[in-house]
Amino acid sequence: MKFDYDVIVVGAGHAGCEAAAAAAGLGSRTLLITRDMNNMAQMSCNPAVGGIAKGQIVREIDALGGWMGRVIDRTTIQFRMLNRSKGPAMWSPRAQCDRAQFVRVWRETIEGIPNLYLWQDTVNQLLLDGQEVRGVRTQLGVEFHARCVVLTNGTFLNGLMHVGSVRFSGGRMAEPAVTGLTEQLVSLGFTADRMKTGTPVRIDGRSVHFEELTEQAGDVDPHRFSYLDNVRSELKQLSCWTLYTSPACHEVLRSGLSESPLYNGSIKSIGPRYCPSVETKIMLFADKTQHQLFLEPEGEQTNEYYLNGFSSSLPFDVQLRALQQLPAFRDIHLYRPGYAIEYDFFDPTELLHTLETKRISRLFFAGQINGTTGYEEAAGQGLVAGINAHLRCHSEDETFVLRRDEAYIGVLIDDLVTKGVDEPYRMFTSRAEYRILLRQDNADMRLTERGYRLGLADDYRYRLFLSKKQVCEEVTNFIRSFSVTPERVNDLLLRLGTSPLEHACKLIDLLSRPQVKFTDAMNGIFEFREIIDAISANYRNEVLEAVEIDVKYGGYIKRERLVADKISRLENIRIKGRFDYASIQSLTIEARQKLARINPETLAQAGRIPGVSPNDINVLLVLLGR
């Protein structure tokens, strides 16, 4: 019996769900294969989404028509906008989710998408025709054929877990690892390596003395991740809690270091620098007497809590005794210890910007298989891989690639395929040179048009986008044309600590002052209040936020746009296949080697390859006759 599909997606984590939903949503007959249909889009580590730069990625996924933001908004139990004290380029949404509800809503979503089919099984072999993928074979011996295959295996490829000296195979606690795929891909010439990540203990909230903790409530005026106006969480909003480790806690942790697989040589894989284990923190920062921890609820209807900041692979008894040194945890009961996990990944420089592999045609990689860490980074890659797998099935020429000045997802993928990884890749605002352009508030303005032209963003989303855009223009035109006189606003200005007016001015000039907020003007200028009250309450706050950012930061935004446009000229100079780099003696040896290995698409990408100097780029420009 032959089973034929356009696209097969292997793995139903955050990358796999977005990839399958995108391919099917665009019209491809899609099969999503997962070993456990009850664990789709499982939050293996923290039951939270978003944060610095990661929140921007989720909003970009939503603006393009992806699903992660909508699922979050239905399952949120706490929302916070981080970095409000900094500039808007740094504002980042973060939501605590109900872990069980998140999985339930994702499965409900997947099962409701036409053209999308599910199969519960384990894929352990690719079917090939020369240098082109033709399908997969599963552990049950079933063969599925497809025009494109997307691998999103997460931490399951030869996964090995550690708790002290105890080691066992698995891709996640109580879930077996996947074998066979890595070995086949390596035999085909792919470069594989090992990475390591970890997760903290899970705690029974009934054993916690909450009176010893500091409460951290969510925002009183929470935003949403999705730009749609018809998605809301009906769940009870819960608080997180903060506490600190202590010298006594550190002493217990140090006593167990000889049994830590991180320190006794059992783990040799590359670990995350920016999310270290607690034993790594006490060694790297030996002068610190305490480290902050966050106790976060796992859901509305459970006593389970996640201890953010206490990732560990120490023996269970060491973890327990260390936590018992903290007053709030003196009677603590654990559901399970923290553990470390090692897994296979592949060199992402062997991918195109579409996330199709260079070695095997029509085969795509997305998520932790590319050396990244984080739900958001995985989902962003999955969306792009799913879109391009669909396009590859139906067009030989059309591709979907996001530029670095267009989206954090574009920065993420360009970094992976151009620079590769030497540790688990995590997105930060500092990785984006155009972060003033790539704000969380304007992802819809940047990307919804593209999502709509592609066919992923639907008519309803597009109408909302056009309506919001029109209202933003109306508010902007009003404040540009409306005049205010000294007698109307000077009392307000003096109260706000800014100099009074001597002559009438346009409202936009007044609002450009950092001391004057839009809310101040709304309270003091009746006409401004009238135009704001006329805006639909569903997106009134987003309109005000967007316009205020444009007014107060317009100069910086324009300047960064000019720089991005200048650099984009090099993005338009395509060089793939035009040079035999090994024969260009005027290039440095390192540049020749790296340009030949990565074979960049454009001159701008060539300039971002580590080891390729500006002088090397000038050599290529001369050879191009420029």
XYZ file of C-alpha atoms in Angstrom:
626
model
C 0.000 0.000 0.000
C 1.367 3.419 -0.956
C 0.764 6.581 1.089
C 1.496 9.806 -0.789
C 1.690 13.360 0.552
C 3.109 16.666 -0.535
C 4.899 17.358 2.762
C 5.829 15.084 5.657
C 6.803 16.737 8.960
C 8.660 14.544 11.442
C 8.155 15.582 15.060
C 5.289 17.521 16.657
C 7.185 19.941 18.864
C 6.970 23.698 18.403
C 8.856 23.598 15.093
C 6.909 20.622 13.759
C 3.469 21.987 14.635
C 4.160 25.340 12.962
C 5.719 23.641 9.925
C 2.802 21.263 9.439
C 0.183 23.962 10.034
C 1.873 26.287 7.528
C 2.296 23.685 4.775
C -1.270 22.424 5.168
C -2.679 25.930 5.555
C -1.147 26.877 2.218
C -2.788 23.892 0.528
C -0.249 21.063 0.656
C -1.443 17.596 1.614
C 0.588 17.257 4.806
C 1.359 14.397 7.195
C 2.602 15.151 10.730
C 4.288 12.136 12.332
C 4.745 12.113 16.102
C 5.475 9.361 18.563
C 2.908 10.700 21.061
C -0.188 12.584 19.927
C -0.902 13.541 23.554
C 2.336 15.511 23.815
C 2.149 17.799 20.794
C 3.970 21.135 21.283
C 5.003 19.974 24.727
C 6.728 22.602 26.868
C 9.599 20.328 27.873
C 11.220 22.936 30.065
C 9.580 26.148 31.281
C 5.798 26.536 30.697
C 6.356 30.076 29.439
C 6.735 31.683 26.034
C 8.329 34.960 25.041
C 10.828 37.164 26.809
C 13.703 39.253 25.529
C 13.762 38.985 21.689
C 11.820 35.720 21.902
C 8.548 37.616 22.371
C 9.272 39.510 19.163
C 9.667 36.198 17.308
C 6.251 35.006 18.518
C 4.597 38.227 17.355
C 6.288 37.794 13.960
C 4.993 34.239 13.701
C 1.502 35.552 14.436
C 1.747 38.449 11.990
C 2.607 35.992 9.207
C -0.381 33.800 10.054
C 1.284 31.218 12.300
C -0.420 29.745 15.348
C 1.833 30.028 18.399
C 0.560 33.451 19.494
C -3.070 32.381 19.283
C -2.442 29.228 21.301
C -0.606 31.244 23.955
C -3.415 33.784 24.213
C -5.935 30.999 24.873
C -3.803 29.358 27.572
C -2.149 32.290 29.398
C -2.186 32.316 33.201
C 0.087 35.372 33.486
C 1.252 38.065 31.051
C 4.045 40.597 31.499
C 5.640 43.122 29.162
C 9.329 43.025 30.052
C 11.778 45.942 29.885
C 9.162 48.696 30.102
C 11.771 50.892 31.778
C 13.894 50.779 28.611
C 13.272 51.934 25.055
C 10.569 50.284 22.926
C 13.119 48.269 20.927
C 13.701 46.318 24.140
C 10.065 45.776 25.164
C 9.339 42.066 25.054
C 6.073 40.227 25.829
C 6.195 37.101 27.997
C 3.366 34.781 29.015
C 3.169 32.023 31.590
C 0.968 29.270 30.149
C -1.019 26.352 31.457
C 1.169 23.496 30.217
C -1.648 20.941 29.827
C -3.998 23.421 28.155
C -1.256 24.547 25.770
C -0.830 20.977 24.513
C -4.611 20.460 24.329
C -5.215 23.644 22.326
C -2.354 22.881 19.917
C -3.747 19.403 19.215
C -7.230 20.863 18.760
C -5.704 23.378 16.328
C -3.783 20.759 14.342
C -6.816 18.484 14.055
C -8.911 21.383 12.777
C -6.680 22.281 9.803
C -7.800 20.884 6.416
C -5.170 18.900 4.460
C -3.326 18.034 7.692
C -3.143 14.369 8.739
C -1.599 12.710 11.792
C 0.269 9.431 12.270
C 1.592 8.171 15.617
C 4.905 6.401 15.093
C 8.685 6.934 15.092
C 10.592 7.760 11.908
C 14.002 6.079 11.789
C 14.910 6.254 8.100
C 14.639 8.612 5.120
C 13.687 7.251 1.700
C 15.956 8.654 -1.000
C 16.231 8.711 -4.755
C 19.852 9.661 -5.343
C 20.321 13.125 -3.791
C 16.593 13.747 -3.364
C 14.350 12.766 -0.462
C 11.258 10.736 -1.369
C 9.688 9.948 1.998
C 10.254 8.185 5.319
C 10.129 4.715 6.859
C 8.854 4.298 10.416
C 9.570 1.977 13.296
C 6.394 0.060 12.421
C 7.804 -0.537 8.949
C 5.308 1.771 7.208
C 6.602 3.798 4.252
C 5.176 7.252 3.548
C 6.094 9.046 0.332
C 6.249 12.809 -0.107
C 7.697 15.495 -2.321
C 9.298 17.238 0.696
C 10.260 16.151 4.216
C 10.820 18.437 7.221
C 12.806 17.029 10.165
C 12.034 18.651 13.538
C 13.358 16.021 15.955
C 14.183 18.296 18.895
C 16.260 16.592 21.578
C 15.266 13.064 20.562
C 18.134 12.159 18.192
C 20.196 9.728 20.292
C 19.037 11.594 23.407
C 20.781 10.672 26.654
C 19.601 11.948 30.055
C 21.634 12.407 33.232
C 20.676 12.646 36.925
C 23.955 12.400 38.831
C 25.611 9.115 37.916
C 22.353 7.706 36.572
C 22.144 7.754 32.770
C 19.323 6.588 30.543
C 18.280 6.948 26.924
C 15.472 9.346 26.106
C 14.481 12.520 24.320
C 12.437 13.801 27.235
C 11.647 12.361 30.681
C 9.769 9.061 30.203
C 9.982 9.283 26.387
C 12.445 7.135 24.373
C 15.146 8.499 22.085
C 15.249 8.174 18.283
C 18.029 6.158 16.669
C 18.939 5.570 13.049
C 18.357 9.006 11.521
C 21.624 10.566 12.695
C 23.602 7.590 11.466
C 21.940 7.726 8.037
C 22.459 11.482 7.685
C 26.129 11.219 8.675
C 26.603 8.464 6.070
C 25.226 10.953 3.525
C 27.905 13.504 4.436
C 26.114 15.651 7.026
C 28.172 16.918 9.976
C 26.681 15.986 13.354
C 27.714 16.992 16.855
C 26.293 16.831 20.376
C 24.646 19.512 22.494
C 23.443 19.554 26.070
C 20.598 21.277 27.829
C 18.885 20.827 31.166
C 15.699 21.403 33.105
C 14.968 22.101 36.797
C 13.093 20.192 39.459
C 9.290 20.146 39.538
C 7.822 21.006 42.950
C 4.576 20.186 44.737
C 3.144 23.607 45.603
C 1.444 22.207 48.713
C 4.885 21.778 50.307
C 5.975 25.389 49.716
C 5.835 28.112 52.390
C 4.637 30.913 50.126
C 4.746 33.425 52.994
C 8.552 33.269 52.680
C 8.453 34.247 48.982
C 8.014 37.533 47.119
C 4.956 37.627 44.887
C 5.356 38.632 41.240
C 1.963 39.378 39.736
C 1.235 39.829 36.048
C 0.406 43.090 34.279
C -2.890 44.684 35.284
C -3.443 45.737 31.646
C -2.115 42.677 29.829
C -1.343 42.722 26.126
C -1.813 39.767 23.805
C 0.614 37.935 21.576
C -1.775 37.629 18.654
C -2.818 40.644 16.607
C -6.250 39.078 16.233
C -8.958 40.592 18.420
C -10.994 37.434 19.020
C -8.561 35.347 21.088
C -8.663 35.537 24.883
C -7.637 33.383 27.842
C -10.512 32.306 30.069
C -8.097 30.824 32.622
C -7.491 32.183 36.103
C -4.510 34.543 36.209
C -1.825 33.387 38.652
C 1.242 34.915 40.260
C 4.844 33.798 40.039
C 7.115 33.994 43.089
C 10.745 34.947 43.600
C 13.384 33.834 46.110
C 17.168 33.494 46.338
C 19.623 30.705 46.926
C 21.829 30.947 50.028
C 25.397 30.107 51.108
C 24.077 26.968 52.842
C 22.346 25.907 49.619
C 25.571 26.510 47.658
C 27.563 24.442 50.133
C 25.313 21.419 49.584
C 25.536 21.874 45.811
C 29.346 22.021 45.965
C 29.425 18.825 48.001
C 27.865 16.971 45.090
C 30.029 18.314 42.262
C 32.101 15.123 42.089
C 28.886 13.322 41.116
C 27.807 15.962 38.613
C 28.085 14.701 35.014
C 29.018 18.247 34.023
C 32.116 18.163 36.221
C 33.190 14.514 36.310
C 33.536 14.223 32.531
C 30.370 12.235 31.797
C 28.991 15.108 29.682
C 31.290 16.466 26.993
C 28.597 18.114 24.859
C 28.188 21.840 24.232
C 25.947 23.485 26.835
C 24.001 26.764 26.803
C 26.054 29.723 28.009
C 23.029 31.908 28.709
C 20.973 29.380 30.663
C 23.562 27.646 32.856
C 22.855 25.012 35.457
C 22.839 26.067 39.102
C 26.064 24.120 39.711
C 27.703 26.034 36.855
C 26.532 29.344 38.334
C 28.022 28.666 41.764
C 31.359 27.771 40.140
C 31.514 30.597 37.589
C 30.328 33.205 40.104
C 31.950 31.863 43.248
C 31.909 35.338 44.835
C 28.100 35.482 44.704
C 26.326 34.423 47.878
C 22.926 34.124 46.203
C 21.228 33.660 42.831
C 17.639 34.580 42.035
C 15.080 31.827 41.467
C 11.552 32.065 40.078
C 8.832 29.683 41.232
C 6.326 29.505 38.380
C 2.935 27.717 38.228
C 2.506 24.937 35.666
C -1.217 25.488 35.269
C -4.567 26.507 36.682
C -5.625 23.074 37.950
C -2.353 21.618 39.220
C -0.090 21.913 42.259
C 3.006 21.501 40.091
C 5.524 24.357 40.033
C 8.625 24.933 37.924
C 11.760 26.376 39.603
C 13.286 28.673 37.009
C 17.003 29.230 37.633
C 17.640 25.848 39.256
C 18.495 23.721 36.222
C 20.650 20.835 37.431
C 21.947 17.343 36.690
C 23.219 16.693 40.224
C 22.022 13.562 42.050
C 18.442 13.741 43.251
C 19.362 13.751 46.945
C 21.802 16.656 46.449
C 19.151 18.711 44.659
C 16.649 17.982 47.437
C 19.019 18.778 50.320
C 20.176 22.009 48.640
C 16.606 23.247 48.258
C 15.752 22.306 51.842
C 18.293 24.928 52.986
C 15.929 27.657 51.747
C 13.232 28.690 54.265
C 10.365 28.498 51.775
C 11.417 24.953 50.798
C 12.181 23.482 54.233
C 9.326 20.956 53.837
C 9.618 20.589 50.078
C 8.309 17.626 48.114
C 9.586 17.099 44.556
C 7.625 15.577 41.697
C 10.851 14.893 39.832
C 14.489 16.048 39.886
C 16.154 18.262 37.349
C 18.106 16.482 34.643
C 20.511 17.163 31.788
C 20.030 15.802 28.294
C 22.517 15.326 25.462
C 21.322 15.062 21.871
C 22.491 15.240 18.246
C 22.333 18.317 16.038
C 23.619 19.128 12.557
C 25.806 21.948 11.252
C 23.295 24.601 10.093
C 25.747 26.070 7.566
C 24.780 23.053 5.448
C 21.345 24.686 4.974
C 19.984 27.279 2.583
C 18.070 30.296 3.924
C 14.887 28.371 3.115
C 16.126 25.721 5.623
C 16.387 23.162 2.821
C 19.573 21.122 3.095
C 22.268 21.646 0.486
C 23.193 17.954 0.324
C 19.754 16.395 -0.081
C 17.166 18.139 -2.211
C 13.682 18.713 -0.728
C 14.840 17.842 2.802
C 14.377 20.595 5.429
C 15.638 20.924 9.020
C 13.974 23.091 11.680
C 14.378 23.601 15.430
C 16.954 22.115 17.797
C 18.255 19.843 15.045
C 19.906 23.067 13.788
C 21.614 23.815 17.101
C 19.096 26.276 18.542
C 17.412 26.331 21.927
C 13.992 27.680 22.847
C 10.381 27.140 21.821
C 10.207 30.452 19.971
C 13.346 29.930 17.884
C 12.063 26.458 16.964
C 8.608 27.703 16.011
C 10.019 30.494 13.844
C 12.186 28.006 11.944
C 9.280 25.586 11.637
C 7.078 28.249 10.073
C 9.726 29.146 7.480
C 10.517 25.494 6.729
C 6.826 24.624 6.339
C 6.221 27.542 3.991
C 9.231 26.669 1.853
C 8.415 22.957 1.785
C 4.989 23.880 0.399
C 6.521 26.236 -2.169
C 9.077 23.598 -3.170
C 6.249 21.169 -3.899
C 4.442 23.554 -6.205
C 7.101 25.863 -7.667
C 10.719 25.459 -8.703
C 11.593 29.128 -8.283
C 9.502 30.670 -5.500
C 11.026 30.806 -2.004
C 10.215 32.556 1.263
C 13.157 34.247 2.994
C 13.041 36.960 5.655
C 15.778 39.603 5.663
C 17.707 40.723 8.759
C 16.033 44.141 8.640
C 12.621 42.511 8.243
C 12.317 40.121 11.192
C 14.110 38.538 14.129
C 13.309 35.252 12.392
C 15.416 36.528 9.496
C 18.300 37.322 11.868
C 18.000 33.881 13.458
C 18.105 31.934 10.199
C 20.825 34.083 8.632
C 22.997 33.653 11.726
C 22.525 29.877 11.607
C 23.247 29.321 7.918
C 26.032 31.916 7.698
C 27.894 31.634 11.000
C 26.926 28.208 12.298
C 26.810 27.483 16.036
C 29.367 26.609 18.678
C 26.798 26.518 21.513
C 22.995 26.268 21.671
C 21.789 29.358 19.787
C 19.451 31.647 21.677
C 17.990 34.861 20.273
C 18.837 38.197 21.919
C 18.004 41.751 20.882
C 21.755 42.368 20.653
C 22.003 39.911 17.732
C 19.843 42.213 15.588
C 21.590 45.255 14.145
C 18.193 46.790 13.280
C 16.383 46.215 16.559
C 14.743 49.663 16.479
C 13.003 48.509 13.302
C 12.215 45.030 14.672
C 10.006 45.932 17.617
C 7.289 43.772 19.139
C 4.638 46.436 18.497
C 5.111 46.631 14.717
C 5.493 42.989 13.651
C 2.107 43.197 11.906
C 3.166 46.303 9.982
C 6.330 44.516 8.897
C 4.955 41.101 7.998
C 1.161 40.783 7.684
C 1.197 42.000 4.083
C 3.721 39.263 3.239
C 1.724 36.642 5.080
C -1.431 37.676 3.239
C 0.208 37.631 -0.207
C 1.582 34.201 0.621
C -1.875 32.960 1.583
C -1.137 32.189 5.227
C -2.698 35.279 6.808
C -6.464 35.115 6.154
C -8.891 37.823 5.056
C -10.077 38.571 8.585
C -6.528 39.179 9.820
C -5.770 41.325 6.792
C -8.875 43.484 7.298
C -7.881 44.046 10.935
C -4.390 44.999 9.804
C -5.679 47.492 7.228
C -8.092 48.975 9.754
C -5.361 49.406 12.366
C -3.021 50.901 9.780
C -5.676 53.394 8.703
C -6.443 54.419 12.290
C -2.726 54.906 13.006
C -2.530 57.211 9.991
C -5.605 59.139 11.144
C -4.176 59.675 14.641
C -0.817 60.697 13.177
C -2.446 63.160 10.775
C -4.481 64.637 13.632
C -1.512 65.304 15.891
C 0.450 66.725 12.947
C -2.297 69.216 12.109
C -3.842 70.059 15.510
C -2.467 73.190 17.175
C -2.211 73.721 20.930
C -1.852 77.091 22.613
C 0.186 77.964 25.725
C -2.874 78.758 27.809
C -4.320 75.276 27.161
C -1.290 73.197 28.083
C 1.222 75.176 30.132
C -0.221 74.103 33.468
C 0.057 70.489 32.348
C 3.628 70.988 31.113
C 4.718 72.543 34.388
C 3.231 69.619 36.323
C 5.161 67.213 34.093
C 8.430 69.040 34.705
C 8.979 70.330 31.185
C 9.269 73.902 29.928
C 6.029 75.774 29.078
C 5.166 76.948 25.579
C 5.801 80.523 24.504
C 3.886 80.166 21.245
C 1.314 77.797 19.800
C 2.690 74.573 18.329
C 1.468 71.413 16.685
C 0.444 68.611 19.015
C 3.099 66.321 17.514
C 5.848 68.702 18.695
C 4.444 68.576 22.207
C 4.183 64.773 22.164
C 7.768 64.496 20.924
C 8.931 65.606 24.364
C 9.994 62.592 26.455
C 8.159 63.932 29.532
C 4.781 64.141 27.774
C 2.939 60.849 27.393
C -0.063 60.277 25.166
C -2.156 59.600 28.271
C -1.259 63.074 29.574
C -2.395 64.685 26.330
C -5.606 62.646 26.314
C -6.459 63.886 29.801
C -5.586 67.500 29.024
C -6.795 67.973 25.437
C -10.454 67.191 24.820
C -10.176 66.935 21.011
C -7.396 64.350 21.319
C -9.492 62.325 23.768
C -12.392 62.363 21.279
C -10.396 60.892 18.405
C -8.890 58.213 20.689
C -12.293 57.227 22.109
C -13.524 56.674 18.548
C -10.977 53.875 18.040
C -12.187 50.317 18.583
C -11.320 49.204 22.104
C -9.963 45.935 20.664
C -6.814 47.610 19.385
C -6.903 51.098 20.883
C -3.882 50.504 23.121
C -1.858 49.031 20.247
C -2.638 52.050 18.045
C -1.605 54.498 20.746
C 1.568 52.541 21.469
C 2.522 52.362 17.783
C 1.912 56.054 17.095
C 3.660 57.196 20.279
C 6.757 55.146 19.436
C 6.829 56.603 15.898
C 6.507 60.122 17.292
C 9.112 59.855 20.032
C 11.635 57.674 18.212
C 10.973 58.714 14.609
C 14.467 60.142 14.090
C 16.179 56.967 15.256
C 13.827 54.817 13.198
C 14.501 56.798 10.004
C 18.249 56.708 10.545
C 18.258 52.934 11.057
C 16.055 52.485 7.987
C 18.600 54.416 5.887
C 21.425 52.182 7.138
C 19.374 49.048 6.427
C 18.546 50.242 2.905
C 22.209 50.943 2.227
C 23.266 47.468 3.371
C 20.401 45.896 1.397
C 22.164 46.899 -1.822
C 24.750 44.231 -1.062
C 21.886 41.803 -0.376
C 20.816 42.340 -3.981
C 24.223 41.358 -5.401
C 23.900 37.604 -5.902
C 27.182 35.686 -6.069
C 26.226 32.044 -5.594
C 27.861 29.947 -8.308
C 29.804 32.891 -9.777
C 33.217 32.217 -8.236
C 35.707 29.414 -7.829
C 36.848 30.709 -4.450
C 39.771 28.302 -4.138
C 41.408 29.867 -7.211
C 41.150 33.523 -6.065
C 44.633 34.080 -4.617
C 43.863 37.658 -3.541
C 41.462 36.298 -0.914
C 42.873 35.145 2.407
C 43.188 31.385 2.869
C 40.525 31.460 5.602
C 38.132 33.422 3.361
C 38.664 30.988 0.478
C 37.924 28.003 2.694
C 34.842 29.467 4.357
C 33.363 30.983 1.198
C 33.779 27.647 -0.600
C 32.166 25.729 2.301
C 29.173 28.027 2.842
C 28.792 29.217 -0.773
C 26.848 32.374 0.189
C 23.844 33.519 -1.798
C 24.685 37.245 -1.730
C 27.629 39.549 -1.163
C 26.049 40.763 2.077
C 25.851 37.205 3.407
C 29.491 36.676 2.438
C 30.418 39.704 4.547
C 28.735 38.172 7.611
C 30.774 34.954 7.492
C 33.276 34.926 10.389
C 36.773 35.157 8.912
C 35.737 36.989 5.739
C 37.131 40.521 6.029
C 35.963 43.790 4.405
C 39.036 43.541 2.185
C 37.858 40.130 0.946
C 34.498 41.681 0.076
C 36.272 44.454 -1.830
C 38.165 41.812 -3.832
C 34.850 40.205 -4.828
C 33.406 43.614 -5.738
C 36.379 44.283 -8.020
C 35.972 40.890 -9.671
C 32.292 41.717 -10.218
C 33.322 44.938 -11.949
C 31.923 47.201 -9.200
